[in-house]
Short mmCIF file of C-alpha atoms and ligand atoms in Angstrom, two decimals:
data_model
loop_
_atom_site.label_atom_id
_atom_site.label_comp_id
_atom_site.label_asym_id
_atom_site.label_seq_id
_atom_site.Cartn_x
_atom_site.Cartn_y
_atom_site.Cartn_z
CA UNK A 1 -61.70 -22.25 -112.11
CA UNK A 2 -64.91 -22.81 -113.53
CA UNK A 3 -66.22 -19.30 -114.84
CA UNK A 4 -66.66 -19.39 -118.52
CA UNK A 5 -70.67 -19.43 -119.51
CA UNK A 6 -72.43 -20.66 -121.73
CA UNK A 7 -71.45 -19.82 -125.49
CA UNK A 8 -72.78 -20.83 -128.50
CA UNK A 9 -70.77 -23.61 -130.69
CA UNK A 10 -70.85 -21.71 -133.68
CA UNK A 11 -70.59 -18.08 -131.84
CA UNK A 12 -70.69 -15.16 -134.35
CA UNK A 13 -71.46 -15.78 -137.83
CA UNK A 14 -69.44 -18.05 -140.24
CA UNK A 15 -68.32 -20.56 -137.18
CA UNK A 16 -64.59 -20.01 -138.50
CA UNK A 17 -62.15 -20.59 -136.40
CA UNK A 18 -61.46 -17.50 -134.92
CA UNK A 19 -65.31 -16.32 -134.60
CA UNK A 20 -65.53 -13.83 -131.64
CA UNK A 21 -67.64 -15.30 -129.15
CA UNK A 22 -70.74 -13.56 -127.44
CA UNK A 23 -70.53 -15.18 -123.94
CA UNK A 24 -73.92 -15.75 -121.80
CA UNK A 25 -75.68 -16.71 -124.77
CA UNK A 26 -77.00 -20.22 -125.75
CA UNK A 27 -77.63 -22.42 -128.67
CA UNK A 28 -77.32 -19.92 -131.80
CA UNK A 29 -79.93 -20.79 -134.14
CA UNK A 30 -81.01 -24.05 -132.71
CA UNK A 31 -77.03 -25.49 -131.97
CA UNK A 32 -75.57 -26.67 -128.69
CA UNK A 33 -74.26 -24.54 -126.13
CA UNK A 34 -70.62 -25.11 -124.84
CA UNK A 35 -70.91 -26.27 -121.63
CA UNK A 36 -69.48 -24.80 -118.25
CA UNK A 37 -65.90 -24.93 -117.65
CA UNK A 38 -65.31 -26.10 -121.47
CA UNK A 39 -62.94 -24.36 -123.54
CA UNK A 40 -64.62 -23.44 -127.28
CA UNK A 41 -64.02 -25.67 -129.74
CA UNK A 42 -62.49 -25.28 -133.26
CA UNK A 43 -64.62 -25.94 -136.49
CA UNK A 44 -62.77 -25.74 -139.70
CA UNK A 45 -63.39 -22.77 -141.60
CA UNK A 46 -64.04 -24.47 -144.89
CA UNK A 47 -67.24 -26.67 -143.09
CA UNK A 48 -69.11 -23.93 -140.48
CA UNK A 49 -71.33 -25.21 -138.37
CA UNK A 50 -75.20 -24.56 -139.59
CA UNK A 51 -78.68 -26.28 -138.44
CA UNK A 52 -79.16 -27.33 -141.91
CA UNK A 53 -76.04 -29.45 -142.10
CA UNK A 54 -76.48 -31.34 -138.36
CA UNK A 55 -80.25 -31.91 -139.39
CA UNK A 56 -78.81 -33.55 -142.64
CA UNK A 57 -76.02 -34.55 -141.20
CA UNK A 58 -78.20 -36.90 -138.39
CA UNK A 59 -80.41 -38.19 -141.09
CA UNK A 60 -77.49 -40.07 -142.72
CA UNK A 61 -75.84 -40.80 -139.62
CA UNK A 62 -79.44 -42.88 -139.02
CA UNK A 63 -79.83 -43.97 -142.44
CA UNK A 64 -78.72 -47.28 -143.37
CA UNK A 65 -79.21 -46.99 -147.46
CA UNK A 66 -75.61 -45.13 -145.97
CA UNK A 67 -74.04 -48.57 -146.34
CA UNK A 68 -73.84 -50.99 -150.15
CA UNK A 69 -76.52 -53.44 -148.52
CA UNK A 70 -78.59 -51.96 -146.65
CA UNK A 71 -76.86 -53.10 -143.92
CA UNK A 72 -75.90 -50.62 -141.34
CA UNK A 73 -75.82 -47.00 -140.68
CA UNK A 74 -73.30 -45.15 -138.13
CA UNK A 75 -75.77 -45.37 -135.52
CA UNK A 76 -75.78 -49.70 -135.71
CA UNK A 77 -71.75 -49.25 -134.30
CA UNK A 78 -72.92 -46.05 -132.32
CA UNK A 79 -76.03 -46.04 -130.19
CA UNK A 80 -77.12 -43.11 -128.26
CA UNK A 81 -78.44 -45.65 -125.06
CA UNK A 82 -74.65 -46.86 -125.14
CA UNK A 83 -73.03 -43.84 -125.67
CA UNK A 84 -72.99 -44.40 -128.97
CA UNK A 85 -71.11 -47.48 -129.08
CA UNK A 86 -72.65 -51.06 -130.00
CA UNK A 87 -72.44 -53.31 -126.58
CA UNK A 88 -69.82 -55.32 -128.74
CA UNK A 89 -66.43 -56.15 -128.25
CA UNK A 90 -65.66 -55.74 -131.72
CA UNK A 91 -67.45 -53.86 -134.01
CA UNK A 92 -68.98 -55.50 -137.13
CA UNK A 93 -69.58 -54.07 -140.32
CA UNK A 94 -71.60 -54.65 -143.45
CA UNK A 95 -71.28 -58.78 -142.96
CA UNK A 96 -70.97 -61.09 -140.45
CA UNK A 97 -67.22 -61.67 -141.57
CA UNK A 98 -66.51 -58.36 -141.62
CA UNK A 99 -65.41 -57.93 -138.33
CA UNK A 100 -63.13 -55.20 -137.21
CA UNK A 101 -59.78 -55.68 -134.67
CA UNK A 102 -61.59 -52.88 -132.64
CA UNK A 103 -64.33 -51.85 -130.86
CA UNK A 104 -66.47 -48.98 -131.38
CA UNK A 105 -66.00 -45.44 -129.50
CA UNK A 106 -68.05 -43.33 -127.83
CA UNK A 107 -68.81 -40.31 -129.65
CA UNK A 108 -68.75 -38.17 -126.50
CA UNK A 109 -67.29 -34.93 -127.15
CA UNK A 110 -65.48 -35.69 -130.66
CA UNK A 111 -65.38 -32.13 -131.36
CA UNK A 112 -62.51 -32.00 -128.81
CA UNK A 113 -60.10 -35.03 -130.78
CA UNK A 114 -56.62 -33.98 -131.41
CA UNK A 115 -57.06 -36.95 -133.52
CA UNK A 116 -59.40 -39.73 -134.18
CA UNK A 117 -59.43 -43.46 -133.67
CA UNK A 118 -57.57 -45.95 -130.99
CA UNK A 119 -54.38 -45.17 -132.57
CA UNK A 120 -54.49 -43.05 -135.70
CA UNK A 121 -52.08 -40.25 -135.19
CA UNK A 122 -53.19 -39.23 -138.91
CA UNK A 123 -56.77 -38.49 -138.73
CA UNK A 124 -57.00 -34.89 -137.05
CA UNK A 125 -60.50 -33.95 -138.39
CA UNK A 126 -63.95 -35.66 -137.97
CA UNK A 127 -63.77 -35.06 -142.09
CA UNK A 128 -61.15 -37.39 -142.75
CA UNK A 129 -62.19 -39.84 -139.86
CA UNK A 130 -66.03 -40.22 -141.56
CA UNK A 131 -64.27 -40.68 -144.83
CA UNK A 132 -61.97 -43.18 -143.51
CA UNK A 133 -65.36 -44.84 -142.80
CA UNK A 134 -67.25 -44.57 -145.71
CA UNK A 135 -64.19 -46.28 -148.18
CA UNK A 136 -62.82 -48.60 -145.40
CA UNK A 137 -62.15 -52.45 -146.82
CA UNK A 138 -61.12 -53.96 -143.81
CA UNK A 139 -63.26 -54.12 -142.83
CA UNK A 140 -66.08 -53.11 -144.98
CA UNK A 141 -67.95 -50.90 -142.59
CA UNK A 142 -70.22 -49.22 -145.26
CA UNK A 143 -68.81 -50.16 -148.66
CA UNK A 144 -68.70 -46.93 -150.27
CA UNK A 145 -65.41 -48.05 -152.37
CA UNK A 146 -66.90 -48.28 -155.78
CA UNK A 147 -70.29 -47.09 -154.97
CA UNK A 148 -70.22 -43.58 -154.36
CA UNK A 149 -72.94 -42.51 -157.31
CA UNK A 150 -75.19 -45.59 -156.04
CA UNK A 151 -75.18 -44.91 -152.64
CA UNK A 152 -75.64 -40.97 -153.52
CA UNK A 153 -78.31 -41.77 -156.47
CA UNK A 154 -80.57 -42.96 -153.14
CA UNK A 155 -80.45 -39.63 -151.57
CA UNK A 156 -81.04 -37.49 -155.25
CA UNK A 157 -84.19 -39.38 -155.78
CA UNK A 158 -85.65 -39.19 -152.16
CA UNK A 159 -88.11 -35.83 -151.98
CA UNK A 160 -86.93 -36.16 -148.16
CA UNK A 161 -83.19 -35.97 -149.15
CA UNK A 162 -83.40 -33.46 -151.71
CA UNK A 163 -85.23 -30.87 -149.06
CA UNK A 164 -82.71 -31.71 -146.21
CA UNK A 165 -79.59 -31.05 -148.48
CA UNK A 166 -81.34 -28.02 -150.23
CA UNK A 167 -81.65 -26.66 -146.43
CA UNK A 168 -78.13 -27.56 -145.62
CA UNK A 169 -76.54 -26.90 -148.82
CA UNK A 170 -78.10 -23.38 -149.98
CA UNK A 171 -77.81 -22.41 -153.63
CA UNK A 172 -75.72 -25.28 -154.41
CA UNK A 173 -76.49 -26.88 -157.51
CA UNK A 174 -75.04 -30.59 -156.96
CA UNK A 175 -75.10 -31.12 -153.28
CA UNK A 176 -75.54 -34.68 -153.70
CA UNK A 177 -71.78 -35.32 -153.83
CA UNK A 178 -69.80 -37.64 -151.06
CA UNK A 179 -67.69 -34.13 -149.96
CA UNK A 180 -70.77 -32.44 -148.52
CA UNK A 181 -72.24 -35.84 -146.89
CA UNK A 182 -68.95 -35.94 -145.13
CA UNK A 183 -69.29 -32.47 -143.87
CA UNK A 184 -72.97 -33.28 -142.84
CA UNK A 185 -71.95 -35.97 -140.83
CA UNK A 186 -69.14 -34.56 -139.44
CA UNK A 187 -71.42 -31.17 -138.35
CA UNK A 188 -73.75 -33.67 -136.70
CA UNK A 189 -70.96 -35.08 -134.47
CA UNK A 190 -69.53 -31.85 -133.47
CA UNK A 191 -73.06 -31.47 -131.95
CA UNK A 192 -72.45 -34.69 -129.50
CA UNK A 193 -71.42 -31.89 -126.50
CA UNK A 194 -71.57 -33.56 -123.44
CA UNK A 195 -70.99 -31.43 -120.22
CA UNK A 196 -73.80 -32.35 -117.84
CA UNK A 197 -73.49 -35.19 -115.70
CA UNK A 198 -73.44 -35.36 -112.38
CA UNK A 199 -69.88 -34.36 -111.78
CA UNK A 200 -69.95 -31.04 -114.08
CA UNK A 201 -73.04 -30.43 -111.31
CA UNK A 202 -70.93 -30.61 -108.75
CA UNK A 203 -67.79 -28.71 -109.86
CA UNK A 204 -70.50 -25.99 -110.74
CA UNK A 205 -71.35 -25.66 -107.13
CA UNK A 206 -73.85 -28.02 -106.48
CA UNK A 207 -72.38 -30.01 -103.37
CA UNK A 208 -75.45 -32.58 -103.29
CA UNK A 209 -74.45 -33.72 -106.63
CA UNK A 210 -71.49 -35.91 -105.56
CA UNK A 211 -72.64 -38.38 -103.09
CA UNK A 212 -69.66 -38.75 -100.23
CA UNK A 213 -68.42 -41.70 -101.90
CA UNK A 214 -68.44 -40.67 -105.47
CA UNK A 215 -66.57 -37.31 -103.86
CA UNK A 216 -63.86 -39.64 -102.04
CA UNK A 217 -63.61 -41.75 -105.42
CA UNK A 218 -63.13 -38.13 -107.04
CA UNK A 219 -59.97 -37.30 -104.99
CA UNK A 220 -58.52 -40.75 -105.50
CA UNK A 221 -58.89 -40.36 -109.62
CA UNK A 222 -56.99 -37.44 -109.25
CA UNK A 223 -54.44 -38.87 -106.63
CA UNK A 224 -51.37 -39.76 -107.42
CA UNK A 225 -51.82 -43.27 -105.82
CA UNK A 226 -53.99 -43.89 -108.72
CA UNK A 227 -52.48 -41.68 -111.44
CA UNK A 228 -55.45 -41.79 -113.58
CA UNK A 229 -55.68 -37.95 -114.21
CA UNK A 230 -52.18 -37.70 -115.73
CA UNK A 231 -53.80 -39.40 -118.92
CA UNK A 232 -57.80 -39.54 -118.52
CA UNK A 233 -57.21 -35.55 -117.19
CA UNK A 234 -58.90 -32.29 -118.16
CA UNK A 235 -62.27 -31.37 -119.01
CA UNK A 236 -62.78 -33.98 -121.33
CA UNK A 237 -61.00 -36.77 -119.22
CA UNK A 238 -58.71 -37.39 -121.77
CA UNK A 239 -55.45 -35.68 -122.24
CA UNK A 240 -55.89 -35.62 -127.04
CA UNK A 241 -57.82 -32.59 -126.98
CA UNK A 242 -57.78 -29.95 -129.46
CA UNK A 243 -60.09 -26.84 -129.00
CA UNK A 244 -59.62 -23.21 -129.40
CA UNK A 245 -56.50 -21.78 -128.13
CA UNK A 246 -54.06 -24.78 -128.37
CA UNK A 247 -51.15 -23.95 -130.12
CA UNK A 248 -49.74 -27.48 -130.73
CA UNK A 249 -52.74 -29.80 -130.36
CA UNK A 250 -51.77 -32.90 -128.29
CA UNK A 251 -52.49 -36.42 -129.61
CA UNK A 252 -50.73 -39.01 -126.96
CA UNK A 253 -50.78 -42.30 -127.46
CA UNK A 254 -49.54 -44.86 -124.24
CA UNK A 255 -49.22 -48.84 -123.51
CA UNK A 256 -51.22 -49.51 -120.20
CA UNK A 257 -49.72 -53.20 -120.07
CA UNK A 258 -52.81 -54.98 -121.55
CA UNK A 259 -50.55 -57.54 -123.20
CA UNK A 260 -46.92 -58.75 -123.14
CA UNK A 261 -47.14 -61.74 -125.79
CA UNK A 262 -43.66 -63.16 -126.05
CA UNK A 263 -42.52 -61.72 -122.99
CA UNK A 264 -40.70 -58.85 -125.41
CA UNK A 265 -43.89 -56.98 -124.93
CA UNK A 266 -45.77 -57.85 -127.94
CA UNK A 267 -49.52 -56.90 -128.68
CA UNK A 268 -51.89 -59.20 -131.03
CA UNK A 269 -51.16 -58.97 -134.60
CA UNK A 270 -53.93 -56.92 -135.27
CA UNK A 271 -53.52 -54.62 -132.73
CA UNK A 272 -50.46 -53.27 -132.32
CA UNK A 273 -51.49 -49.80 -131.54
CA UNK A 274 -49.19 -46.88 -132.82
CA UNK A 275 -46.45 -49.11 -133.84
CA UNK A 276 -48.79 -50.11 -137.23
CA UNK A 277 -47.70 -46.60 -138.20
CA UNK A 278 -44.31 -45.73 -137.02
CA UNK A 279 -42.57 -49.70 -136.57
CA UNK A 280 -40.81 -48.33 -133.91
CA UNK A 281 -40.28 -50.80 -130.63
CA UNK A 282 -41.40 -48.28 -128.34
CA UNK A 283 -44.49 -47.30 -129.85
CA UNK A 284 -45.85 -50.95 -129.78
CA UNK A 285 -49.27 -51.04 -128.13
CA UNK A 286 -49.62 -47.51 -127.88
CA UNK A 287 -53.13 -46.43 -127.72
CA UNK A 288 -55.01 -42.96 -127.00
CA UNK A 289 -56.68 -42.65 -123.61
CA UNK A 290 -60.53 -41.83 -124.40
CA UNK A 291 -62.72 -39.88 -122.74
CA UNK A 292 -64.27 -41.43 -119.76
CA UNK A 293 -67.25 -38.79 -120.03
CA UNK A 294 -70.61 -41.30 -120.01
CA UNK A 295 -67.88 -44.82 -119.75
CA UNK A 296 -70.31 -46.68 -117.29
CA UNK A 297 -72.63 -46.84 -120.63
CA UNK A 298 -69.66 -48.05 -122.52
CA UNK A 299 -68.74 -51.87 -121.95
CA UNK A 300 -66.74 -53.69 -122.62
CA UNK A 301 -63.50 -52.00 -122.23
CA UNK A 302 -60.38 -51.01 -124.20
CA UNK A 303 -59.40 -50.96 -128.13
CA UNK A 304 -59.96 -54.25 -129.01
CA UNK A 305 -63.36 -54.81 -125.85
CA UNK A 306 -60.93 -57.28 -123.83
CA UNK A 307 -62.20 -56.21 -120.49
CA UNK A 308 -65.85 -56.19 -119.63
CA UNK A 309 -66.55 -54.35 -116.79
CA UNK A 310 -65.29 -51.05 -115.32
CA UNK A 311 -64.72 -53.19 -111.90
CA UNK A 312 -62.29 -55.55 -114.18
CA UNK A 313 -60.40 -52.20 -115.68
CA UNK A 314 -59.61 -50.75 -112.37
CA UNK A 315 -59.05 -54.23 -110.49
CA UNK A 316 -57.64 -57.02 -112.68
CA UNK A 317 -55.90 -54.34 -115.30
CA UNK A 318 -54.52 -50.44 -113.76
CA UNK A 319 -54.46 -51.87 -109.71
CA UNK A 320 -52.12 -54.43 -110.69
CA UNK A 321 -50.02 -52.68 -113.14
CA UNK A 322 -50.79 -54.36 -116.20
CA UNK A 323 -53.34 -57.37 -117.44
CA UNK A 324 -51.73 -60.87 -117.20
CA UNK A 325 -53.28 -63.16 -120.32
CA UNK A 326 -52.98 -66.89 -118.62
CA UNK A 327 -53.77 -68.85 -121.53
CA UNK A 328 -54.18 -68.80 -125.38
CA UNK A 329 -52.07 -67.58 -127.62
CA UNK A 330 -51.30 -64.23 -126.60
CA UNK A 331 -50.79 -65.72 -122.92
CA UNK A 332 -48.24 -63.37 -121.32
CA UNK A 333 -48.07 -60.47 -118.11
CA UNK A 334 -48.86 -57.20 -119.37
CA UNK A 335 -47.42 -55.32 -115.84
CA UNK A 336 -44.02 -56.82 -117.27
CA UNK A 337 -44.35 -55.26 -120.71
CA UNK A 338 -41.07 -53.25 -121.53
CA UNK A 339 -43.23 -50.58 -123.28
CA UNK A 340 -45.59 -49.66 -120.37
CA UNK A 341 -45.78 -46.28 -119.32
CA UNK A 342 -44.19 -45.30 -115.58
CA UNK A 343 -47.60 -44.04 -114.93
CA UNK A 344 -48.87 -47.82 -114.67
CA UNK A 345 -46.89 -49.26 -111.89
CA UNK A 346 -50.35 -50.45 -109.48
CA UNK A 347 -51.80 -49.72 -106.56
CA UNK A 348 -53.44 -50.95 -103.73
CA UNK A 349 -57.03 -50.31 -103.24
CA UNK A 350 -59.15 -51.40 -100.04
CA UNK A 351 -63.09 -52.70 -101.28
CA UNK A 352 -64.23 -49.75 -100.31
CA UNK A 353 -62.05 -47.16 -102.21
CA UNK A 354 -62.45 -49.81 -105.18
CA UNK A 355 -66.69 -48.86 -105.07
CA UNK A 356 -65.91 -45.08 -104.53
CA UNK A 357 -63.64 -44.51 -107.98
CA UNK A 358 -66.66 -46.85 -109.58
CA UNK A 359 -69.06 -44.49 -107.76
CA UNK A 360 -67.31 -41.03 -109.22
CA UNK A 361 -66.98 -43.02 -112.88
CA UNK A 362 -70.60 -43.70 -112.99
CA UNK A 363 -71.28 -39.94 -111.91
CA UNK A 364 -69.64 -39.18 -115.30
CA UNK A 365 -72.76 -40.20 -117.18
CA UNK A 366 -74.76 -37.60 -118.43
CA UNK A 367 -78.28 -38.23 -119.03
CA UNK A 368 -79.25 -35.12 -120.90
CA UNK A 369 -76.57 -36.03 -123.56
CA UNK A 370 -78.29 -39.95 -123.58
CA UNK A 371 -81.48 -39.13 -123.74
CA UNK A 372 -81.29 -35.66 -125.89
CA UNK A 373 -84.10 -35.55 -128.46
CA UNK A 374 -81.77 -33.65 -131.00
CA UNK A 375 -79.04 -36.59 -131.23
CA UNK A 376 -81.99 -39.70 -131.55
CA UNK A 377 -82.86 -41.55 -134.28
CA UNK A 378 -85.27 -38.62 -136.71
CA UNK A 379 -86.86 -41.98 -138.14
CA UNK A 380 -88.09 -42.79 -134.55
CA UNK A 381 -86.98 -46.60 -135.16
CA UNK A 382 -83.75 -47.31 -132.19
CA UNK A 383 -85.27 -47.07 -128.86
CA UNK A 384 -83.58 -44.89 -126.57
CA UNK A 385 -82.38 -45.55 -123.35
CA UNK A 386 -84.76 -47.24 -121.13
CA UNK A 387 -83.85 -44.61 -118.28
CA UNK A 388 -85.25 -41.73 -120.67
CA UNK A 389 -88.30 -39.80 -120.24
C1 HEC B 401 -69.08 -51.41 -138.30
C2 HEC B 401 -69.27 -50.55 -137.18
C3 HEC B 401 -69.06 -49.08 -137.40
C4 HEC B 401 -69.75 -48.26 -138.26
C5 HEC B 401 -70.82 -48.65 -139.27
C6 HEC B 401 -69.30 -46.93 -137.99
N1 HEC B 401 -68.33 -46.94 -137.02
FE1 HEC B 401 -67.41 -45.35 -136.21
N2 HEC B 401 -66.13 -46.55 -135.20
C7 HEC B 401 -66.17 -47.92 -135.23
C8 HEC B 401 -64.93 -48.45 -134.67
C9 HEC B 401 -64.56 -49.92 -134.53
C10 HEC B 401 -64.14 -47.34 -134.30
C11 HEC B 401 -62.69 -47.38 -133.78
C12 HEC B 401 -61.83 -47.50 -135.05
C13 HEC B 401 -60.36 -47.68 -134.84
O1 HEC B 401 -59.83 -47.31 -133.80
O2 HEC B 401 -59.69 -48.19 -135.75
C14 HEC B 401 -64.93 -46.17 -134.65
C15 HEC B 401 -64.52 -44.86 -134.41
C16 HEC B 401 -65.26 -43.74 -134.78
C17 HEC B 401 -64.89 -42.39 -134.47
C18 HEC B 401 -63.67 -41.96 -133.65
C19 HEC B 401 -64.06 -41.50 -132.27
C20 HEC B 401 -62.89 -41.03 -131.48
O3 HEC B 401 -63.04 -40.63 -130.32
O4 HEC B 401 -61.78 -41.04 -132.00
C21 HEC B 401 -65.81 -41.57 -135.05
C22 HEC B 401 -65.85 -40.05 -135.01
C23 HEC B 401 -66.76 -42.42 -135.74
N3 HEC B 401 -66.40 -43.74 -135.53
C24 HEC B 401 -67.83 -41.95 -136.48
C25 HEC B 401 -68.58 -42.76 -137.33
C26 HEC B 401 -69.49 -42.27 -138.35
C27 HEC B 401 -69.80 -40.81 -138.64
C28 HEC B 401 -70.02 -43.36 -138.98
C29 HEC B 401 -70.94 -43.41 -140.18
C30 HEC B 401 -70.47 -42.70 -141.35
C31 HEC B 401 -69.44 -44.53 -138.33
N4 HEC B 401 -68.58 -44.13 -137.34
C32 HEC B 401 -69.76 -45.82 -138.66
C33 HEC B 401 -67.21 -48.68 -135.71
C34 HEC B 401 -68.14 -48.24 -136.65
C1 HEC B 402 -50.49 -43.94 -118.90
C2 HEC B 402 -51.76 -43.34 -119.22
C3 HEC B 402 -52.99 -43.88 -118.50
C4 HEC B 402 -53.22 -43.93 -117.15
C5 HEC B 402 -52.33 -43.52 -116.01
C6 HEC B 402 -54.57 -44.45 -117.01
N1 HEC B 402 -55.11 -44.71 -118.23
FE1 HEC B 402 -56.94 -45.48 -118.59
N2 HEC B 402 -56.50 -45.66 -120.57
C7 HEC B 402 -55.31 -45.25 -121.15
C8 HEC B 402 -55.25 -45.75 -122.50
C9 HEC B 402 -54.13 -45.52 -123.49
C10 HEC B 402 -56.42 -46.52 -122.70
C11 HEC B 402 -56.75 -47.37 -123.93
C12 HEC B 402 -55.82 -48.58 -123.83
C13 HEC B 402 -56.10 -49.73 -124.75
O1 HEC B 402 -57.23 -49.89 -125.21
O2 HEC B 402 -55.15 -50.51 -125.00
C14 HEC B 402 -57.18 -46.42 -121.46
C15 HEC B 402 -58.43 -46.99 -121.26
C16 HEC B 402 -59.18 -46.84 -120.11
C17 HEC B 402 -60.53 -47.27 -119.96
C18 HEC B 402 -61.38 -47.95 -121.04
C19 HEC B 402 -61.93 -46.87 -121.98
C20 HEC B 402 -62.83 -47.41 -123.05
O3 HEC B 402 -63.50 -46.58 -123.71
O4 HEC B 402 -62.90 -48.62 -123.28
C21 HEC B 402 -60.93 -46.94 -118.70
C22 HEC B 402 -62.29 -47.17 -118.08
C23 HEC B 402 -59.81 -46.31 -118.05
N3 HEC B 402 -58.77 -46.27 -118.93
C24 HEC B 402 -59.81 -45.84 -116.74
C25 HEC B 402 -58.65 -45.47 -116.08
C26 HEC B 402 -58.55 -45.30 -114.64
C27 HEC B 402 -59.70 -45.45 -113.67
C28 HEC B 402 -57.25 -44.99 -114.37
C29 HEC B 402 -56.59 -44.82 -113.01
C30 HEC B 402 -56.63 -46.02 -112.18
C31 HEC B 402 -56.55 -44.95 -115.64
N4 HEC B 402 -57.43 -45.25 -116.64
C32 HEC B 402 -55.20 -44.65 -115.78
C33 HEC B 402 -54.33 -44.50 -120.55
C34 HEC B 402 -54.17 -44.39 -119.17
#
């Protein structure tokens, strides 16, 4: 099942969409290989993928003269160490008060979206998710609204800044424009591959890889006592991928029974999922499975960080078929929500089987990916994880 080697991510020249590919080779001109087993993603023509652009691209992504005040960069929301998320339950942006209903993803693998966000059925490119960033007001996660030329004035007049976009930008006269830092930062994500933990290990024929328990927690993650592959499935444990060869990319969006406010099945206000874009009953609390790839770095848990442990997801959420909220005011049994998918109906795990599916989800961590040199901070300033060389 597992035969297709290592190709580069840009493979021929250009990086188009249809680029040939020259299989058994690795990292083209200093760029990631595709993994093992992974299919080859798509980059959009119009933004091909070139070392000049992901070394740019990382710099802003680390640079927090990126946000009005001086504030934050990408990397405050998305540290390597965690994944690239911030330890938070909800992210917070420029301010104290600017606090966002969500909590920041892992960046794992975002060249593979169908789409972007919790529940954004809109944003289908990394482009349009980093701009969505950039001009957000609520919150304010950068503050670019208004202050495009000041925030880009920093970068014209910084020697560093004007050699990295020269490199990435060839020939052009005006780089310093908020288009091509958006394709900078979005060719530095598409680098975030990650393919190596100790599960890929396994599947690639290394039987020590897997202890016997993470191998037992394997088969019940793809059981159907446990159901957990029918949304978290695939190469990329999530079912919204997009990557070359997919004729109608998939973005699904489901309601796991985290809340049931009024007993009508009703999510927090600020939260609703899907339903914020469509207002249709049905699509109320709808939310995209993520990638589990590296989750055990992740905590806490789900769109909006209500669960804080991995234990708690699989126990006190999926085995009982829905969250119940005793008190407060969104108090109400999420296994009784009238929106929950079928797949979510619970289970019954023994102690035992409940430390083997934690045992294969931890074996999903790839420490290569957390501790690779190319994706850390260039300024040398956010300390990587403490498990790294
Ligand atoms: C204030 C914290 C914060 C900052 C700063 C921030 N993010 Fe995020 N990021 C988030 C949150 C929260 C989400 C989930 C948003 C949602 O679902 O509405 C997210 C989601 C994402 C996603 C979607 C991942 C997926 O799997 O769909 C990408 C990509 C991303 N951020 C990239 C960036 C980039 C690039 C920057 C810098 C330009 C950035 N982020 C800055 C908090 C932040
Ligand atoms: C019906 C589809 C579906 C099934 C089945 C399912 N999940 Fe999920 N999973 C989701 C969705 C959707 C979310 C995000 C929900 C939210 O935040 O409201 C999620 C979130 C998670 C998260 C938190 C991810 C994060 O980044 O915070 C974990 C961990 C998880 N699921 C593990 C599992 C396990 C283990 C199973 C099997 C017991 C399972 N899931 C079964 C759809 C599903």
């Amino acid at each position: 099942m597992l035969l297709v080697a290592a190709v580069a991510l840009t493979a021929g020249c250009g990086g188009g969409d249809t680029a040939p590919s020259p299989s058994g080779e690795t990292g083209d001109r200093g760029l990631p290989a595709v993994p093992a087993g992974f299919p080859r993603p798509t980059v959009p023509a119009d933004n091909p993928l070139t070392a000049g652009k992901v070394a740019l691209g990382r710099h802003l992504f680390y640079d927090r003269r990126m946000s009005i005040n001086g504030a934050r960069s990408c990397a405050d929301c998305h540290e390597q160490r965690r994944a690239f998320t911030d330890g938070r339950a909800r992210a917070v942006g420029i301010s104290a008060d600017q606090v966002h209903p969500r909590s920041a993803m892992s960046l794992t693998n975002v060249v593979y979206n169908a789409a972007f966000n919790w529940a954004n059925p809109n944003l289908r490119s990394l482009e349009r998710q980093a701009e969505a960033v950039l001009f957000n007001e609520r919150p304010v996660e950068l503050g670019w609204a208004d202050h495009e030329q000041e925030i880009l004035d920093r970068f014209r007049h910084d020697p560093l800044y004007r050699d990295l976009f020269e490199r990435a930008y060839p020939g052009d006269p005006d780089p310093f424009t908020t288009r091509r830092v958006i394709q900078a930062l979005a060719s530095f994500e598409r680098t975030l591959v990650s393919g190596d933990s100790a599960f890929d290990r396994y599947l690639r024929g290394d039987s020590e890889a897997l202890s016997p328990a993470a191998r037992r927690g394997m088969d019940l993650f793809f059981g159907e006592r446990l159901e957990c592959f029918h949304c978290h499935g695939g190469f990329n444990f999530s079912q919204s991928v997009n990557h070359q060869g997919v004729v109608f990319d998939q973005a699904e969006f489901h309601n796991t029974g985290l809340y049931n406010i009024d007993g009508r099945g009703a999510y927090p206000p600020d939260n609703r999922g899907l339903w914020e874009f469509t207002h249709k009953d049905t699509d109320m609390g709808r939310f995209r499975a993520p990638t589990l790839r590296n989750i055990a770095l992740t905590a806490p848990y789900m769109h909006d960080g209500s669960i804080a442990t991995l234990e708690a997801v699989l126990m006190t959420h999926y085995a009982r078929g829905g969250r119940v909220v005793t008190e407060g005011p969104y108090a109400g049994d999420g296994a009784r929500n009238p929106y929950k998918s079928s797949l979510i109906a619970g289970f019954v795990l023994t102690e035992q089987e409940r430390d083997e599916v934690l045992a294969f989800l931890q074996s999903l961590t790839d420490w290569d990916f957390i501790c690779n040199p190319a994706f850390s901070d260039p300024f040398g300033n956010i300390p990587m994880h403490e498990r790294c060389p």
